[in-house]
């Protein structure tokens, strides 16, 4: 599994996480005696206040696959910098053949997104954002590209500190 970014490790026990199943797939493995059926689940978890994670689980039965995916998602949590209810700046995330564009939107716009992108931004607690998914429409690629975009977001206060300026100067007072 390719690593899509690095942030500090977040303990899942301190958050009230809600899970969303993005996709359940029936997968087969061809063996000498026939086909072995199993299920793969892609799940996104988040607290709705800036913490989100995703995970993939595989098992012979759907509930077990979902449970494994939730456990994997809790081990893969990231904190998303937000500016009010939206993202601080436009960003593009890429994974495989898929890329996802996230753009800030005014308060009250809502989430303009589909499929896996919507699940991720809702779980993160972003309520006003405009998104566009380009390239691959595969759910795994789209979710991972969205995470790559979220990892590319920078906190305005952090950028101001790096440049040696006040936050008011950066925002454009």
PDB file of C-alpha atoms in Angstrom, residues 10-170:
ATOM      1  CA  UNK A  10      -3.940  10.623  16.245  1.00  0.00           C
ATOM      2  CA  UNK A  11      -5.457   8.399  18.944  1.00  0.00           C
ATOM      3  CA  UNK A  12      -8.955   7.280  17.885  1.00  0.00           C
ATOM      4  CA  UNK A  13     -10.132   6.732  21.476  1.00  0.00           C
ATOM      5  CA  UNK A  14     -10.539  10.433  22.227  1.00  0.00           C
ATOM      6  CA  UNK A  15     -12.986  11.147  19.383  1.00  0.00           C
ATOM      7  CA  UNK A  16     -16.635  10.300  18.747  1.00  0.00           C
ATOM      8  CA  UNK A  17     -16.129   8.815  15.276  1.00  0.00           C
ATOM      9  CA  UNK A  18     -18.941   8.107  12.824  1.00  0.00           C
ATOM     10  CA  UNK A  19     -18.365   5.714   9.941  1.00  0.00           C
ATOM     11  CA  UNK A  20     -19.603   5.796   6.354  1.00  0.00           C
ATOM     12  CA  UNK A  21     -19.355   2.829   4.004  1.00  0.00           C
ATOM     13  CA  UNK A  22     -18.202   4.121   0.611  1.00  0.00           C
ATOM     14  CA  UNK A  23     -18.086   0.831  -1.288  1.00  0.00           C
ATOM     15  CA  UNK A  24     -18.553  -2.896  -0.800  1.00  0.00           C
ATOM     16  CA  UNK A  25     -17.152  -5.138  -3.530  1.00  0.00           C
ATOM     17  CA  UNK A  26     -17.484  -8.861  -4.070  1.00  0.00           C
ATOM     18  CA  UNK A  27     -14.054 -10.129  -5.044  1.00  0.00           C
ATOM     19  CA  UNK A  28     -12.986 -13.581  -6.206  1.00  0.00           C
ATOM     20  CA  UNK A  29      -9.760 -15.504  -6.106  1.00  0.00           C
ATOM     21  CA  UNK A  30      -9.461 -18.311  -8.641  1.00  0.00           C
ATOM     22  CA  UNK A  31      -7.877 -21.417  -7.118  1.00  0.00           C
ATOM     23  CA  UNK A  32      -7.353 -24.994  -8.280  1.00  0.00           C
ATOM     24  CA  UNK A  33     -10.716 -26.133  -6.882  1.00  0.00           C
ATOM     25  CA  UNK A  34     -12.766 -23.201  -8.224  1.00  0.00           C
ATOM     26  CA  UNK A  35     -13.364 -19.658  -6.996  1.00  0.00           C
ATOM     27  CA  UNK A  36     -13.015 -18.290  -3.466  1.00  0.00           C
ATOM     28  CA  UNK A  37     -15.505 -15.462  -2.854  1.00  0.00           C
ATOM     29  CA  UNK A  38     -14.836 -12.685  -0.362  1.00  0.00           C
ATOM     30  CA  UNK A  39     -15.914  -9.093   0.238  1.00  0.00           C
ATOM     31  CA  UNK A  40     -13.899  -5.887   0.309  1.00  0.00           C
ATOM     32  CA  UNK A  41     -15.174  -2.773   2.107  1.00  0.00           C
ATOM     33  CA  UNK A  42     -13.967   0.835   1.845  1.00  0.00           C
ATOM     34  CA  UNK A  43     -14.973   2.894   4.894  1.00  0.00           C
ATOM     35  CA  UNK A  44     -14.442   6.531   5.911  1.00  0.00           C
ATOM     36  CA  UNK A  45     -14.584   7.579   9.587  1.00  0.00           C
ATOM     37  CA  UNK A  46     -14.631  11.087  11.031  1.00  0.00           C
ATOM     38  CA  UNK A  47     -15.731  13.154  14.005  1.00  0.00           C
ATOM     39  CA  UNK A  48     -17.239  15.977  11.934  1.00  0.00           C
ATOM     40  CA  UNK A  49     -14.797  18.468  13.457  1.00  0.00           C
ATOM     41  CA  UNK A  50     -11.613  18.130  11.421  1.00  0.00           C
ATOM     42  CA  UNK A  51     -10.522  14.531  12.068  1.00  0.00           C
ATOM     43  CA  UNK A  52     -10.997  11.942   9.309  1.00  0.00           C
ATOM     44  CA  UNK A  53      -9.584   8.575   8.226  1.00  0.00           C
ATOM     45  CA  UNK A  54     -10.219   5.795   5.721  1.00  0.00           C
ATOM     46  CA  UNK A  55      -9.645   2.059   5.725  1.00  0.00           C
ATOM     47  CA  UNK A  56     -10.067  -1.050   3.604  1.00  0.00           C
ATOM     48  CA  UNK A  57     -11.137  -4.403   5.009  1.00  0.00           C
ATOM     49  CA  UNK A  58     -11.501  -7.815   3.406  1.00  0.00           C
ATOM     50  CA  UNK A  59     -13.335 -10.863   4.748  1.00  0.00           C
ATOM     51  CA  UNK A  60     -15.563 -13.780   3.765  1.00  0.00           C
ATOM     52  CA  UNK A  61     -18.645 -11.896   5.036  1.00  0.00           C
ATOM     53  CA  UNK A  62     -19.741  -8.263   4.616  1.00  0.00           C
ATOM     54  CA  UNK A  63     -20.071  -7.307   8.334  1.00  0.00           C
ATOM     55  CA  UNK A  64     -16.581  -8.644   9.071  1.00  0.00           C
ATOM     56  CA  UNK A  65     -15.129  -6.717   6.120  1.00  0.00           C
ATOM     57  CA  UNK A  66     -16.792  -3.497   7.329  1.00  0.00           C
ATOM     58  CA  UNK A  67     -15.544  -4.050  10.904  1.00  0.00           C
ATOM     59  CA  UNK A  68     -11.979  -4.611   9.653  1.00  0.00           C
ATOM     60  CA  UNK A  69     -12.200  -1.493   7.460  1.00  0.00           C
ATOM     61  CA  UNK A  70     -13.373   0.626  10.423  1.00  0.00           C
ATOM     62  CA  UNK A  71     -10.458  -0.640  12.532  1.00  0.00           C
ATOM     63  CA  UNK A  72      -8.033   0.187   9.699  1.00  0.00           C
ATOM     64  CA  UNK A  73      -9.595   3.661   9.296  1.00  0.00           C
ATOM     65  CA  UNK A  74      -9.141   4.419  13.015  1.00  0.00           C
ATOM     66  CA  UNK A  75      -5.416   3.708  12.620  1.00  0.00           C
ATOM     67  CA  UNK A  76      -5.198   6.123   9.663  1.00  0.00           C
ATOM     68  CA  UNK A  77      -6.642   9.358  11.116  1.00  0.00           C
ATOM     69  CA  UNK A  78      -5.520  12.822  10.014  1.00  0.00           C
ATOM     70  CA  UNK A  79      -6.403  16.321  11.236  1.00  0.00           C
ATOM     71  CA  UNK A  80      -7.724  18.665   8.530  1.00  0.00           C
ATOM     72  CA  UNK A  81      -7.001  22.410   8.801  1.00  0.00           C
ATOM     73  CA  UNK A  82     -10.214  24.369   8.188  1.00  0.00           C
ATOM     74  CA  UNK A  83     -11.127  28.031   7.762  1.00  0.00           C
ATOM     75  CA  UNK A  84     -14.562  28.230   9.344  1.00  0.00           C
ATOM     76  CA  UNK A  85     -16.626  25.598   7.552  1.00  0.00           C
ATOM     77  CA  UNK A  86     -14.508  25.302   4.406  1.00  0.00           C
ATOM     78  CA  UNK A  87     -10.953  24.546   3.297  1.00  0.00           C
ATOM     79  CA  UNK A  88      -8.374  27.361   3.695  1.00  0.00           C
ATOM     80  CA  UNK A  89      -7.289  27.341   0.023  1.00  0.00           C
ATOM     81  CA  UNK A  90      -7.733  25.453  -3.248  1.00  0.00           C
ATOM     82  CA  UNK A  91      -5.763  22.222  -3.502  1.00  0.00           C
ATOM     83  CA  UNK A  92      -5.407  19.272  -5.883  1.00  0.00           C
ATOM     84  CA  UNK A  93      -4.766  15.746  -4.622  1.00  0.00           C
ATOM     85  CA  UNK A  94      -3.593  12.935  -6.859  1.00  0.00           C
ATOM     86  CA  UNK A  95      -3.487   9.183  -6.415  1.00  0.00           C
ATOM     87  CA  UNK A  96      -3.044   6.701  -9.224  1.00  0.00           C
ATOM     88  CA  UNK A  97      -4.954   7.913 -12.274  1.00  0.00           C
ATOM     89  CA  UNK A  98      -7.389   9.958 -10.180  1.00  0.00           C
ATOM     90  CA  UNK A  99      -7.152  13.559  -9.072  1.00  0.00           C
ATOM     91  CA  UNK A 100      -9.484  15.595  -6.889  1.00  0.00           C
ATOM     92  CA  UNK A 101      -9.766  19.398  -6.764  1.00  0.00           C
ATOM     93  CA  UNK A 102     -11.044  20.999  -3.535  1.00  0.00           C
ATOM     94  CA  UNK A 103     -11.956  24.712  -3.601  1.00  0.00           C
ATOM     95  CA  UNK A 104     -13.149  26.925  -0.740  1.00  0.00           C
ATOM     96  CA  UNK A 105     -16.766  28.065  -0.932  1.00  0.00           C
ATOM     97  CA  UNK A 106     -18.758  30.789   0.857  1.00  0.00           C
ATOM     98  CA  UNK A 107     -20.783  29.880   3.944  1.00  0.00           C
ATOM     99  CA  UNK A 108     -24.085  28.229   2.991  1.00  0.00           C
ATOM    100  CA  UNK A 109     -22.908  26.823  -0.347  1.00  0.00           C
ATOM    101  CA  UNK A 110     -23.027  23.257   0.914  1.00  0.00           C
ATOM    102  CA  UNK A 111     -20.983  20.293  -0.236  1.00  0.00           C
ATOM    103  CA  UNK A 112     -20.781  20.139  -4.008  1.00  0.00           C
ATOM    104  CA  UNK A 113     -19.205  16.720  -4.396  1.00  0.00           C
ATOM    105  CA  UNK A 114     -20.091  13.186  -5.311  1.00  0.00           C
ATOM    106  CA  UNK A 115     -19.358   9.654  -4.171  1.00  0.00           C
ATOM    107  CA  UNK A 116     -16.163   9.103  -2.228  1.00  0.00           C
ATOM    108  CA  UNK A 117     -15.218  12.798  -2.091  1.00  0.00           C
ATOM    109  CA  UNK A 118     -18.541  13.678  -0.428  1.00  0.00           C
ATOM    110  CA  UNK A 119     -18.102  10.926   2.170  1.00  0.00           C
ATOM    111  CA  UNK A 120     -14.616  12.170   3.091  1.00  0.00           C
ATOM    112  CA  UNK A 121     -15.463  15.893   3.342  1.00  0.00           C
ATOM    113  CA  UNK A 122     -18.669  15.188   5.315  1.00  0.00           C
ATOM    114  CA  UNK A 123     -16.753  12.981   7.757  1.00  0.00           C
ATOM    115  CA  UNK A 124     -14.124  15.723   8.141  1.00  0.00           C
ATOM    116  CA  UNK A 125     -16.816  18.272   9.053  1.00  0.00           C
ATOM    117  CA  UNK A 126     -16.354  20.507   6.016  1.00  0.00           C
ATOM    118  CA  UNK A 127     -19.802  21.922   5.178  1.00  0.00           C
ATOM    119  CA  UNK A 128     -19.052  24.376   2.340  1.00  0.00           C
ATOM    120  CA  UNK A 129     -16.757  23.197  -0.442  1.00  0.00           C
ATOM    121  CA  UNK A 130     -16.703  22.851  -4.223  1.00  0.00           C
ATOM    122  CA  UNK A 131     -14.983  19.738  -5.576  1.00  0.00           C
ATOM    123  CA  UNK A 132     -14.218  18.164  -8.919  1.00  0.00           C
ATOM    124  CA  UNK A 133     -13.041  14.613  -9.431  1.00  0.00           C
ATOM    125  CA  UNK A 134     -10.963  14.091 -12.572  1.00  0.00           C
ATOM    126  CA  UNK A 135      -9.510  10.972 -14.157  1.00  0.00           C
ATOM    127  CA  UNK A 136     -10.177   7.644 -12.486  1.00  0.00           C
ATOM    128  CA  UNK A 137     -13.645   7.191 -10.976  1.00  0.00           C
ATOM    129  CA  UNK A 138     -12.517   4.162  -8.953  1.00  0.00           C
ATOM    130  CA  UNK A 139     -13.717   4.671  -5.343  1.00  0.00           C
ATOM    131  CA  UNK A 140     -10.356   3.703  -3.817  1.00  0.00           C
ATOM    132  CA  UNK A 141      -8.436   6.136  -6.051  1.00  0.00           C
ATOM    133  CA  UNK A 142     -10.920   8.961  -5.441  1.00  0.00           C
ATOM    134  CA  UNK A 143     -10.853   8.551  -1.635  1.00  0.00           C
ATOM    135  CA  UNK A 144      -7.052   8.363  -1.578  1.00  0.00           C
ATOM    136  CA  UNK A 145      -6.763  11.396  -3.897  1.00  0.00           C
ATOM    137  CA  UNK A 146      -9.109  13.319  -1.579  1.00  0.00           C
ATOM    138  CA  UNK A 147      -6.894  12.393   1.378  1.00  0.00           C
ATOM    139  CA  UNK A 148      -3.824  13.501  -0.564  1.00  0.00           C
ATOM    140  CA  UNK A 149      -5.577  16.850  -1.142  1.00  0.00           C
ATOM    141  CA  UNK A 150      -6.499  17.182   2.544  1.00  0.00           C
ATOM    142  CA  UNK A 151      -2.893  16.401   3.508  1.00  0.00           C
ATOM    143  CA  UNK A 152      -1.792  19.176   1.133  1.00  0.00           C
ATOM    144  CA  UNK A 153      -3.851  21.784   2.985  1.00  0.00           C
ATOM    145  CA  UNK A 154      -1.816  24.273   5.009  1.00  0.00           C
ATOM    146  CA  UNK A 155      -3.031  26.178   8.056  1.00  0.00           C
ATOM    147  CA  UNK A 156      -2.923  29.954   7.323  1.00  0.00           C
ATOM    148  CA  UNK A 157      -1.388  30.688  10.754  1.00  0.00           C
ATOM    149  CA  UNK A 158       1.419  28.178  10.059  1.00  0.00           C
ATOM    150  CA  UNK A 159       2.194  29.749   6.658  1.00  0.00           C
ATOM    151  CA  UNK A 160       2.223  33.239   8.223  1.00  0.00           C
ATOM    152  CA  UNK A 161       4.725  32.040  10.859  1.00  0.00           C
ATOM    153  CA  UNK A 162       6.940  30.502   8.148  1.00  0.00           C
ATOM    154  CA  UNK A 163       6.994  33.784   6.218  1.00  0.00           C
ATOM    155  CA  UNK A 164       7.516  35.889   9.345  1.00  0.00           C
ATOM    156  CA  UNK A 165       4.286  37.838   8.874  1.00  0.00           C
ATOM    157  CA  UNK A 166       1.114  38.443  10.858  1.00  0.00           C
ATOM    158  CA  UNK A 167      -1.978  36.440   9.989  1.00  0.00           C
ATOM    159  CA  UNK A 168      -3.799  39.696   9.113  1.00  0.00           C
ATOM    160  CA  UNK A 169      -1.116  40.529   6.506  1.00  0.00           C
ATOM    161  CA  UNK A 170      -1.458  37.072   4.950  1.00  0.00           C
TER     162      UNK A 170
END
